[in-house]
C-alpha cells in the first residue's frame, strides 16, 4: 500500500513537471555536444553492464564530459567500471519526491544529450527525465512515454542492450547542426 501511494504521488509529480517545463529542447550537432548524461538501470549485469561500460568509455574517448546516475534498490556490488552517482528507495519520500542532492544536481545539469538506458518503465527515472534541463533526451521506445524523449529507439524483439546502445549512439552522431538527423552515417 505504501509503494502504491508513493507511486501515485510520483506519477502526479511527473505529470506536473512535464506541464510546467520551460526547458528549451532541441538537438545540437553531436560533435559540438560537451555535456552528456547517462541515466541507467543498475540491475544490468554481465554483457549488459559491459555494454554500458563501453558506452561510457566511448563517450569519454570522444572528449565528452559524462555524468551518470542510477538507482540501487538495495546495497550491492557494482558491475560498472566508471564513476556514477546513485539514489535509493530511502531518497523517495512518501509524497513521491526525490530528496537527494545527487538527483538535484543531475536534474539541474545542462546536458546537451541525456541517455536513459532502461528496459522497463521506472517512475523515478520518468520524474528525473521530466524535470531535467537536458536539451535532447534519448531513450528506448515506450508509446506512453513520448513526452519524455526527443528521440526514442524502438528495439527489435530479442535485440541485446549493446545493439540498442549502438543505435542510440549512431542516431545521435547523425544529428546535424540544425538538429535534423542526416541519412548519411559518420
Coordinates of N, CA, C and O in Angstrom, one line a residue:
X1 N 0.8 -1.2 0.0 CA 0.0 0.0 0.0 C 0.9 1.3 0.0 O 0.6 2.2 -0.7
X2 N 1.9 1.2 0.8 CA 2.8 2.4 0.9 C 3.5 2.7 -0.5 O 3.5 3.8 -0.9
X3 N 3.9 1.6 -1.2 CA 4.5 1.8 -2.5 C 3.5 2.3 -3.5 O 3.9 3.1 -4.4
X4 N 2.3 1.8 -3.5 CA 1.3 2.3 -4.4 C 1.0 3.8 -4.2 O 0.8 4.6 -5.1
X5 N 1.0 4.2 -2.9 CA 0.8 5.6 -2.6 C 2.0 6.5 -3.1 O 1.7 7.5 -3.7
X6 N 3.2 6.0 -2.8 CA 4.4 6.7 -3.3 C 4.3 6.9 -4.8 O 4.6 7.9 -5.4
X7 N 4.0 5.8 -5.5 CA 3.9 5.8 -7.0 C 2.8 6.7 -7.5 O 3.0 7.4 -8.5
X8 N 1.7 6.8 -6.8 CA 0.6 7.7 -7.2 C 1.1 9.1 -7.2 O 1.0 9.9 -8.1
X9 N 1.7 9.5 -6.0 CA 2.2 10.9 -5.9 C 3.4 11.2 -6.8 O 3.5 12.3 -7.4
X10 N 4.2 10.2 -7.1 CA 5.3 10.4 -8.0 C 4.8 10.6 -9.4 O 5.3 11.4 -10.2
X11 N 3.8 9.8 -9.8 CA 3.2 10.0 -11.1 C 2.6 11.4 -11.3 O 2.7 12.0 -12.3
X12 N 1.9 11.9 -10.2 CA 1.4 13.3 -10.3 C 2.5 14.3 -10.4 O 2.4 15.3 -11.2
X13 N 3.7 14.0 -9.8 CA 4.8 14.9 -9.9 C 5.4 14.9 -11.3 O 5.8 15.9 -11.8
X14 N 5.4 13.7 -11.9 CA 5.9 13.6 -13.3 C 5.0 14.4 -14.2 O 5.5 15.2 -15.1
X15 N 3.7 14.2 -14.1 CA 2.8 15.0 -15.0 C 2.9 16.5 -14.8 O 2.9 17.2 -15.7
X16 N 3.1 16.9 -13.5 CA 3.2 18.4 -13.2 C 4.5 18.9 -13.8 O 4.5 20.0 -14.4
X17 N 5.6 18.1 -13.7 CA 6.9 18.6 -14.2 C 6.8 18.7 -15.7 O 7.4 19.6 -16.3
X18 N 6.2 17.8 -16.4 CA 6.0 17.9 -17.8 C 5.2 19.1 -18.2 O 5.5 19.8 -19.2
X19 N 4.1 19.4 -17.5 CA 3.3 20.5 -17.8 C 4.0 21.8 -17.6 O 3.8 22.8 -18.3
X20 N 4.8 21.9 -16.5 CA 5.4 23.2 -16.1 C 6.8 23.4 -16.7 O 7.4 24.5 -16.5
X21 N 7.3 22.5 -17.5 CA 8.6 22.6 -18.0 C 8.8 23.8 -19.0 O 8.0 24.0 -19.8
X22 N 9.9 24.5 -18.7 CA 10.2 25.7 -19.6 C 11.5 25.5 -20.3 O 12.0 26.4 -20.9
X23 N 12.0 24.3 -20.2 CA 13.3 23.9 -20.8 C 13.2 24.0 -22.4 O 12.2 23.4 -22.9
X24 N 14.1 24.7 -23.0 CA 14.1 24.7 -24.5 C 14.8 23.4 -25.0 O 16.0 23.2 -24.8
X25 N 14.0 22.5 -25.6 CA 14.5 21.2 -26.0 C 14.9 21.3 -27.5 O 14.3 22.1 -28.3
X26 N 15.9 20.6 -27.9 CA 16.3 20.5 -29.3 C 17.8 20.1 -29.4 O 18.5 20.3 -28.4
X27 N 18.1 19.5 -30.4 CA 19.4 18.9 -30.6 C 20.4 19.9 -31.1 O 20.0 20.8 -31.9
X28 N 21.6 19.8 -30.7 CA 22.7 20.4 -31.4 C 23.5 19.3 -32.0 O 23.3 18.1 -31.7
X29 N 24.4 19.6 -33.0 CA 25.2 18.6 -33.6 C 26.0 17.9 -32.6 O 26.5 18.5 -31.6
X30 N 26.0 16.6 -32.7 CA 26.7 15.7 -31.6 C 28.2 16.1 -31.5 O 28.7 16.1 -30.4
X31 N 28.8 16.5 -32.6 CA 30.2 16.9 -32.5 C 30.4 18.1 -31.6 O 31.5 18.2 -31.0
X32 N 29.5 19.0 -31.5 CA 29.6 20.2 -30.6 C 29.1 19.9 -29.2 O 29.4 20.7 -28.3
X33 N 28.4 18.8 -29.0 CA 28.0 18.5 -27.6 C 29.1 18.3 -26.7 O 30.1 17.6 -27.0
X34 N 29.0 18.8 -25.5 CA 30.1 18.7 -24.5 C 29.6 17.9 -23.3 O 30.4 17.1 -22.8
X35 N 28.4 18.2 -22.8 CA 27.9 17.5 -21.6 C 26.9 16.5 -21.9 O 25.9 16.7 -22.5
X36 N 27.2 15.2 -21.4 CA 26.4 14.1 -21.7 C 26.0 13.5 -20.4 O 26.8 13.3 -19.5
X37 N 24.7 13.1 -20.2 CA 24.2 12.5 -19.1 C 23.8 11.0 -19.4 O 23.3 10.8 -20.5
X38 N 24.0 10.1 -18.5 CA 23.5 8.7 -18.7 C 22.7 8.4 -17.4 O 23.2 8.4 -16.3
X39 N 21.5 8.1 -17.6 CA 20.6 7.6 -16.6 C 20.4 6.1 -16.9 O 19.9 5.8 -18.0
X40 N 20.8 5.2 -16.0 CA 20.8 3.8 -16.4 C 20.3 2.9 -15.2 O 20.4 3.3 -14.1
X41 N 19.9 1.8 -15.6 CA 19.4 0.8 -14.7 C 20.5 0.0 -14.1 O 21.3 -0.6 -14.8
X42 N 20.7 0.1 -12.8 CA 21.8 -0.6 -12.1 C 21.6 -2.1 -12.1 O 22.5 -2.8 -11.6
X43 N 20.4 -2.6 -12.5 CA 20.2 -4.1 -12.4 C 20.8 -4.8 -13.6 O 20.8 -6.0 -13.6
X44 N 21.4 -4.1 -14.6 CA 22.0 -4.8 -15.7 C 23.3 -5.5 -15.1 O 24.0 -4.9 -14.3
X45 N 23.5 -6.7 -15.6 CA 24.7 -7.4 -15.2 C 25.4 -8.0 -16.5 O 24.8 -8.0 -17.6
X46 N 26.5 -8.6 -16.3 CA 27.2 -9.4 -17.3 C 27.4 -8.5 -18.6 O 27.9 -7.4 -18.5
X47 N 27.0 -9.1 -19.7 CA 27.3 -8.4 -21.0 C 26.5 -7.1 -21.1 O 27.0 -6.1 -21.8
X48 N 25.4 -7.0 -20.5 CA 24.6 -5.7 -20.5 C 25.4 -4.6 -19.7 O 25.4 -3.5 -20.2
X49 N 25.9 -4.9 -18.5 CA 26.7 -4.0 -17.8 C 27.9 -3.6 -18.6 O 28.3 -2.4 -18.6
X50 N 28.5 -4.6 -19.2 CA 29.7 -4.3 -20.1 C 29.4 -3.3 -21.2 O 30.1 -2.5 -21.6
X51 N 28.2 -3.5 -21.8 CA 27.7 -2.6 -22.9 C 27.6 -1.1 -22.4 O 28.0 -0.2 -23.1
X52 N 27.1 -1.0 -21.1 CA 27.0 0.4 -20.5 C 28.4 0.9 -20.3 O 28.8 2.1 -20.5
X53 N 29.3 0.0 -19.7 CA 30.7 0.4 -19.5 C 31.4 0.9 -20.8 O 32.1 2.0 -20.8
X54 N 31.2 0.2 -21.9 CA 31.8 0.6 -23.2 C 31.2 1.9 -23.7 O 31.9 2.7 -24.3
X55 N 29.9 2.1 -23.5 CA 29.2 3.3 -24.0 C 29.8 4.5 -23.2 O 30.2 5.5 -23.8
X56 N 30.0 4.4 -21.9 CA 30.6 5.4 -21.1 C 32.0 5.7 -21.6 O 32.4 6.9 -21.8
X57 N 32.8 4.7 -21.8 CA 34.2 4.9 -22.3 C 34.2 5.5 -23.7 O 35.0 6.4 -23.9
X58 N 33.3 5.1 -24.5 CA 33.3 5.7 -25.9 C 33.0 7.2 -25.9 O 33.6 7.9 -26.6
X59 N 32.0 7.6 -25.0 CA 31.7 9.0 -24.9 C 32.9 9.8 -24.3 O 33.2 10.9 -24.8
X60 N 33.6 9.2 -23.3 CA 34.8 9.9 -22.8 C 35.9 10.0 -23.8 O 36.6 11.0 -23.9
X61 N 36.1 8.9 -24.6 CA 37.1 8.9 -25.6 C 36.9 10.0 -26.7 O 37.8 10.4 -27.3
X62 N 35.6 10.3 -26.8 CA 35.3 11.4 -27.8 C 35.4 12.8 -27.2 O 35.0 13.8 -27.8
X63 N 35.9 12.8 -25.9 CA 36.1 14.1 -25.3 C 34.9 14.7 -24.6 O 34.8 15.9 -24.3
X64 N 33.8 13.9 -24.4 CA 32.6 14.4 -23.7 C 32.8 14.4 -22.2 O 33.4 13.5 -21.6
X65 N 32.2 15.3 -21.6 CA 32.1 15.4 -20.1 C 30.8 14.5 -19.7 O 29.7 15.0 -20.0
X66 N 31.0 13.4 -19.1 CA 29.9 12.5 -18.9 C 29.6 12.4 -17.4 O 30.5 12.1 -16.6
X67 N 28.4 12.5 -17.1 CA 27.9 12.3 -15.7 C 26.8 11.2 -15.8 O 26.0 11.2 -16.7
X68 N 26.8 10.4 -14.8 CA 25.8 9.3 -14.8 C 25.1 9.1 -13.4 O 25.7 9.4 -12.4
X69 N 23.9 8.6 -13.5 CA 23.1 8.4 -12.3 C 22.3 7.1 -12.5 O 21.9 6.8 -13.5
X70 N 22.2 6.4 -11.3 CA 21.4 5.2 -11.3 C 20.6 5.1 -10.0 O 20.8 5.9 -9.1
X71 N 19.8 4.0 -9.9 CA 19.0 3.7 -8.7 C 19.5 2.4 -8.2 O 19.5 1.4 -9.0
X72 N 19.7 2.3 -6.9 CA 20.0 1.0 -6.3 C 18.9 0.7 -5.3 O 18.7 1.4 -4.4
X73 N 18.1 -0.4 -5.6 CA 17.0 -0.7 -4.6 C 17.6 -1.2 -3.3 O 17.0 -1.0 -2.3
X74 N 18.8 -1.7 -3.3 CA 19.5 -2.1 -2.1 C 21.0 -2.1 -2.4 O 21.4 -2.1 -3.5
X75 N 21.7 -2.1 -1.3 CA 23.2 -2.1 -1.5 C 23.7 -3.4 -2.1 O 23.2 -4.5 -1.7
X76 N 24.6 -3.3 -3.0 CA 25.2 -4.4 -3.6 C 26.5 -4.0 -4.3 O 26.7 -2.8 -4.5
X77 N 27.2 -5.0 -4.8 CA 28.4 -4.6 -5.5 C 28.0 -4.2 -6.9 O 26.9 -4.5 -7.4
X78 N 28.9 -3.4 -7.5 CA 28.6 -2.8 -8.8 C 29.4 -3.4 -10.0 O 30.6 -3.6 -9.8
X79 N 28.8 -3.8 -11.1 CA 29.5 -4.3 -12.2 C 30.0 -3.2 -13.2 O 30.5 -3.5 -14.3
X80 N 29.9 -2.0 -12.8 CA 30.2 -0.8 -13.7 C 31.6 -0.3 -13.3 O 31.9 -0.1 -12.1
X81 N 32.5 0.0 -14.3 CA 33.8 0.4 -14.0 C 34.0 1.9 -14.3 O 35.0 2.4 -14.7
X82 N 33.0 2.7 -14.0 CA 33.1 4.2 -14.1 C 32.4 4.8 -12.9 O 31.6 4.1 -12.2
X83 N 32.7 6.0 -12.6 CA 32.2 6.7 -11.5 C 30.7 7.1 -11.8 O 30.4 7.7 -12.9
X84 N 29.8 6.9 -10.9 CA 28.4 7.3 -11.1 C 27.8 7.7 -9.7 O 28.3 7.2 -8.7
X85 N 26.8 8.5 -9.8 CA 26.0 8.8 -8.6 C 24.8 7.9 -8.6 O 24.4 7.3 -9.6
X86 N 24.2 7.7 -7.4 CA 23.1 6.9 -7.3 C 22.1 7.4 -6.2 O 22.5 8.2 -5.3
X87 N 20.9 6.9 -6.2 CA 19.9 7.2 -5.2 C 19.3 5.8 -4.9 O 19.4 4.9 -5.6
X88 N 18.6 5.8 -3.7 CA 18.0 4.6 -3.2 C 16.5 4.8 -2.9 O 16.1 6.0 -2.9
X89 N 15.8 3.8 -2.5 CA 14.4 4.0 -2.1 C 14.3 4.9 -0.9 O 13.2 5.5 -0.7
X90 N 15.3 5.0 -0.1 CA 15.3 5.9 1.1 C 15.2 7.4 0.7 O 14.7 8.2 1.4
X91 N 15.6 7.7 -0.6 CA 15.6 9.0 -1.1 C 14.2 9.4 -1.6 O 14.0 10.6 -2.0
X92 N 13.3 8.5 -1.7 CA 11.9 8.8 -2.3 C 11.0 8.9 -1.1 O 10.8 8.0 -0.3
X93 N 10.4 10.2 -1.0 CA 9.5 10.4 0.2 C 8.2 9.8 0.0 O 7.8 9.4 -1.1
X94 N 7.4 9.8 1.0 CA 6.0 9.3 1.0 C 5.2 10.0 0.0 O 4.2 9.5 -0.6
X95 N 5.5 11.3 -0.2 CA 4.7 12.1 -1.2 C 5.3 12.1 -2.6 O 4.9 12.9 -3.4
X96 N 6.2 11.1 -2.8 CA 6.7 10.9 -4.2 C 7.7 11.9 -4.7 O 7.9 12.2 -5.8
X97 N 8.5 12.5 -3.7 CA 9.5 13.5 -4.1 C 10.9 12.8 -3.9 O 11.0 12.0 -2.9
X98 N 11.8 13.1 -4.7 CA 13.2 12.6 -4.6 C 14.0 13.6 -3.8 O 14.2 14.7 -4.3
X99 N 14.4 13.3 -2.6 CA 15.1 14.2 -1.7 C 16.6 13.8 -1.6 O 16.9 13.1 -0.7
X100 N 17.4 14.2 -2.6 CA 18.8 13.9 -2.5 C 19.5 14.9 -3.4 O 19.1 15.2 -4.5
X101 N 20.7 15.3 -2.9 CA 21.5 16.3 -3.6 C 22.0 15.7 -5.0 O 22.1 16.5 -6.0
X102 N 22.3 14.4 -5.1 CA 22.8 13.9 -6.3 C 21.7 14.0 -7.4 O 22.0 14.3 -8.6
X103 N 20.5 13.7 -7.1 CA 19.4 13.8 -8.1 C 19.2 15.3 -8.5 O 19.1 15.6 -9.7
X104 N 19.2 16.2 -7.5 CA 19.0 17.6 -7.8 C 20.1 18.1 -8.7 O 19.9 18.8 -9.7
X105 N 21.3 17.7 -8.4 CA 22.5 18.1 -9.2 C 22.4 17.6 -10.7 O 22.6 18.3 -11.6
X106 N 22.0 16.3 -10.8 CA 21.8 15.7 -12.1 C 20.7 16.4 -12.9 O 20.9 16.7 -14.1
X107 N 19.6 16.6 -12.3 CA 18.4 17.2 -13.0 C 18.8 18.6 -13.4 O 18.3 19.1 -14.5
X108 N 19.6 19.3 -12.6 CA 19.9 20.7 -13.0 C 21.1 20.9 -13.8 O 21.5 22.1 -14.1
X109 N 21.7 19.8 -14.3 CA 22.8 19.9 -15.2 C 22.3 20.2 -16.6 O 21.4 19.5 -17.1
X110 N 22.9 21.1 -17.3 CA 22.5 21.4 -18.7 C 23.2 20.4 -19.7 O 24.1 20.8 -20.3
X111 N 22.7 19.2 -19.7 CA 23.2 18.2 -20.6 C 22.8 18.6 -22.1 O 21.7 19.0 -22.3
X112 N 23.7 18.4 -23.0 CA 23.4 18.5 -24.4 C 22.6 17.3 -24.8 O 21.7 17.4 -25.6
X113 N 23.0 16.1 -24.3 CA 22.3 14.9 -24.6 C 22.1 14.1 -23.3 O 23.1 14.1 -22.5
X114 N 21.0 13.6 -23.0 CA 20.8 12.7 -21.9 C 20.2 11.4 -22.4 O 19.2 11.3 -23.0
X115 N 21.0 10.3 -22.1 CA 20.6 9.0 -22.5 C 20.0 8.2 -21.3 O 20.6 8.2 -20.2
X116 N 18.8 7.7 -21.5 CA 18.2 6.8 -20.5 C 18.2 5.4 -20.9 O 17.6 5.0 -21.9
X117 N 19.1 4.6 -20.3 CA 19.3 3.2 -20.6 C 18.6 2.4 -19.6 O 19.1 2.1 -18.5
X118 N 17.3 2.1 -20.0 CA 16.4 1.4 -19.1 C 15.5 0.6 -19.9 O 14.9 1.1 -20.9
X119 N 15.3 -0.7 -19.6 CA 14.4 -1.5 -20.5 C 13.0 -1.6 -20.1 O 12.1 -2.0 -20.8
X120 N 12.7 -1.1 -18.9 CA 11.3 -1.0 -18.4 C 11.0 0.3 -17.8 O 11.9 1.1 -17.4
X121 N 9.7 0.7 -17.8 CA 9.3 2.0 -17.2 C 9.6 2.0 -15.8 O 9.4 1.0 -15.0
X122 N 10.1 3.1 -15.3 CA 10.5 3.3 -13.9 C 10.2 4.7 -13.5 O 10.8 5.7 -14.0
X123 N 9.2 4.9 -12.7 CA 8.7 6.3 -12.3 C 9.7 7.2 -11.8 O 9.7 8.4 -12.2
X124 N 10.7 6.9 -11.0 CA 11.7 7.8 -10.6 C 12.5 8.3 -11.7 O 12.9 9.5 -11.8
X125 N 12.8 7.5 -12.7 CA 13.5 7.9 -13.9 C 12.7 8.9 -14.7 O 13.1 9.9 -15.3
X126 N 11.4 8.6 -14.8 CA 10.4 9.4 -15.6 C 10.4 10.8 -14.9 O 10.4 11.8 -15.6
X127 N 10.4 10.9 -13.6 CA 10.5 12.1 -12.9 C 11.7 12.9 -13.2 O 11.7 14.1 -13.4
X128 N 12.9 12.2 -13.2 CA 14.1 12.9 -13.5 C 14.1 13.4 -14.9 O 14.6 14.5 -15.2
X129 N 13.7 12.6 -15.9 CA 13.6 13.0 -17.3 C 12.7 14.2 -17.4 O 13.0 15.1 -18.2
X130 N 11.6 14.2 -16.8 CA 10.6 15.3 -16.9 C 11.2 16.6 -16.3 O 10.9 17.7 -16.9
X131 N 11.9 16.5 -15.3 CA 12.5 17.7 -14.6 C 13.8 18.1 -15.3 O 14.3 19.3 -15.0
X132 N 14.5 17.3 -16.0 CA 15.8 17.5 -16.5 C 15.9 18.8 -17.3 O 15.0 19.1 -18.1
X133 N 17.1 19.4 -17.2 CA 17.3 20.6 -18.0 C 18.1 20.2 -19.3 O 18.5 21.0 -20.1
X134 N 18.1 18.9 -19.6 CA 18.8 18.4 -20.8 C 18.1 18.9 -22.0 O 16.9 19.0 -22.1
X135 N 18.9 19.2 -23.0 CA 18.4 19.7 -24.3 C 17.7 18.6 -25.1 O 16.8 18.9 -25.8
X136 N 18.3 17.4 -25.1 CA 17.9 16.4 -26.0 C 18.0 15.1 -25.2 O 19.1 14.6 -24.8
X137 N 16.8 14.4 -25.1 CA 16.7 13.2 -24.3 C 16.5 12.0 -25.2 O 15.6 12.0 -26.1
X138 N 17.3 10.9 -25.0 CA 17.3 9.7 -25.9 C 17.0 8.5 -25.0 O 17.5 8.4 -23.9
X139 N 16.0 7.7 -25.5 CA 15.7 6.5 -24.7 C 15.1 5.4 -25.5 O 15.0 5.5 -26.7
X140 N 14.7 4.4 -24.9 CA 14.1 3.2 -25.5 C 12.6 3.5 -25.7 O 11.9 4.0 -24.8
X141 N 12.1 3.1 -26.8 CA 10.7 3.4 -27.2 C 9.7 2.8 -26.2 O 9.7 1.6 -25.9
X142 N 8.8 3.7 -25.7 CA 7.6 3.3 -25.0 C 6.5 4.3 -25.4 O 6.7 5.5 -25.1
X143 N 5.5 3.8 -26.0 CA 4.5 4.7 -26.6 C 4.0 5.7 -25.6 O 3.8 6.9 -25.9
X144 N 3.7 5.3 -24.4 CA 3.2 6.2 -23.4 C 4.2 7.2 -22.8 O 3.8 8.0 -22.0
X145 N 5.4 7.1 -23.2 CA 6.5 8.0 -22.7 C 7.0 9.0 -23.7 O 8.1 9.6 -23.5
X146 N 6.3 9.2 -24.8 CA 6.9 10.0 -25.9 C 7.2 11.4 -25.4 O 8.1 12.1 -26.0
X147 N 6.5 11.9 -24.4 CA 6.7 13.3 -24.0 C 8.0 13.4 -23.2 O 8.5 14.5 -22.9
X148 N 8.6 12.3 -22.8 CA 9.9 12.3 -22.0 C 11.1 12.4 -22.9 O 12.2 12.6 -22.4
X149 N 11.0 12.1 -24.2 CA 12.2 11.9 -25.1 C 12.0 12.7 -26.4 O 10.9 12.9 -26.9
X150 N 13.1 13.2 -26.9 CA 13.1 13.8 -28.2 C 13.5 12.7 -29.3 O 13.1 12.9 -30.4
X151 N 14.1 11.7 -28.8 CA 14.5 10.6 -29.7 C 14.3 9.3 -29.0 O 14.8 9.1 -27.9
X152 N 13.6 8.3 -29.6 CA 13.4 7.0 -29.0 C 13.8 5.9 -30.0 O 13.5 6.0 -31.1
X153 N 14.5 5.0 -29.5 CA 14.9 3.8 -30.3 C 14.0 2.7 -30.0 O 13.7 2.3 -28.9
X154 N 13.4 2.1 -31.1 CA 12.5 1.0 -31.0 C 13.2 -0.3 -31.3 O 13.4 -0.7 -32.4
X155 N 13.6 -1.0 -30.2 CA 14.4 -2.2 -30.5 C 13.6 -3.4 -31.1 O 12.4 -3.4 -30.8
X156 N 14.2 -4.2 -31.8 CA 13.6 -5.4 -32.3 C 13.5 -6.4 -31.1 O 14.2 -6.4 -30.2
X157 N 12.5 -7.3 -31.2 CA 12.3 -8.3 -30.2 C 13.6 -9.1 -30.0 O 14.2 -9.6 -31.0
X158 N 14.1 -9.2 -28.8 CA 15.3 -10.0 -28.6 C 16.6 -9.3 -28.8 O 17.6 -9.9 -28.6
X159 N 16.5 -8.0 -29.2 CA 17.7 -7.3 -29.5 C 18.5 -7.0 -28.2 O 17.9 -6.7 -27.2
X160 N 19.8 -7.2 -28.2 CA 20.6 -7.1 -27.0 C 20.9 -5.6 -26.7 O 20.7 -4.7 -27.6
X161 N 21.2 -5.3 -25.4 CA 21.4 -4.0 -25.0 C 22.5 -3.3 -25.7 O 22.4 -2.1 -26.0
X162 N 23.6 -4.0 -26.0 CA 24.7 -3.4 -26.8 C 24.3 -2.8 -28.1 O 24.7 -1.7 -28.5
X163 N 23.4 -3.6 -28.8 CA 22.9 -3.1 -30.1 C 22.0 -1.9 -29.9 O 22.0 -1.0 -30.7
X164 N 21.2 -1.9 -28.9 CA 20.3 -0.7 -28.6 C 21.1 0.5 -28.3 O 20.9 1.6 -28.9
X165 N 22.2 0.4 -27.5 CA 23.0 1.5 -27.2 C 23.8 2.0 -28.5 O 23.9 3.2 -28.7
X166 N 24.2 1.0 -29.3 CA 24.9 1.4 -30.6 C 23.9 2.2 -31.4 O 24.3 3.2 -32.1
X167 N 22.6 1.8 -31.5 CA 21.7 2.6 -32.2 C 21.5 4.0 -31.7 O 21.4 5.0 -32.4
X168 N 21.4 4.1 -30.4 CA 21.3 5.4 -29.7 C 22.5 6.3 -30.1 O 22.3 7.4 -30.5
X169 N 23.6 5.7 -30.0 CA 24.9 6.5 -30.3 C 24.9 6.8 -31.8 O 25.2 8.0 -32.2
X170 N 24.6 5.9 -32.7 CA 24.6 6.1 -34.1 C 23.7 7.2 -34.5 O 24.0 8.1 -35.3
X171 N 22.4 7.2 -34.0 CA 21.5 8.2 -34.4 C 21.9 9.6 -33.8 O 21.7 10.6 -34.5
X172 N 22.4 9.6 -32.6 CA 22.9 10.8 -32.0 C 24.0 11.5 -32.9 O 24.0 12.7 -33.1
X173 N 24.9 10.7 -33.3 CA 26.1 11.2 -34.1 C 25.6 11.7 -35.5 O 26.3 12.5 -36.1
X174 N 24.4 11.2 -35.9 CA 23.9 11.7 -37.3 C 23.1 12.9 -37.2 O 22.6 13.4 -38.2
X175 N 23.0 13.5 -36.0 CA 22.2 14.7 -35.8 C 23.1 15.9 -36.3 O 24.2 16.1 -35.8
X176 N 22.6 16.6 -37.3 CA 23.3 17.7 -37.9 C 23.2 19.0 -37.0 O 22.5 19.0 -36.0
X177 N 23.9 20.0 -37.4 CA 24.0 21.2 -36.7 C 22.6 21.9 -36.6 O 22.3 22.7 -35.7
X178 N 21.7 21.6 -37.5 CA 20.4 22.3 -37.5 C 19.4 21.4 -36.7 O 18.2 21.6 -36.7
X179 N 19.9 20.3 -36.1 CA 19.0 19.5 -35.3 C 18.3 18.4 -36.0 O 17.5 17.7 -35.5
X180 N 18.6 18.2 -37.3 CA 18.0 17.1 -38.1 C 18.9 15.9 -38.2 O 20.1 16.0 -38.1
X181 N 18.2 14.7 -38.3 CA 19.0 13.5 -38.5 C 19.4 13.3 -39.9 O 18.5 13.3 -40.8
X182 N 20.6 13.2 -40.2 CA 21.1 13.0 -41.6 C 21.0 11.6 -42.0 O 21.0 10.7 -41.1
X183 N 20.8 11.3 -43.3 CA 20.7 9.9 -43.8 C 22.1 9.3 -43.8 O 22.2 8.1 -43.7
X184 N 23.1 10.1 -43.9 CA 24.5 9.5 -44.0 C 25.0 9.2 -42.6 O 24.7 9.9 -41.7
X185 N 25.7 8.1 -42.5 CA 26.3 7.7 -41.2 C 27.7 8.3 -41.2 O 28.3 8.6 -42.2
X186 N 28.2 8.5 -40.0 CA 29.5 9.1 -39.8 C 30.5 8.0 -39.5 O 30.2 7.0 -38.9

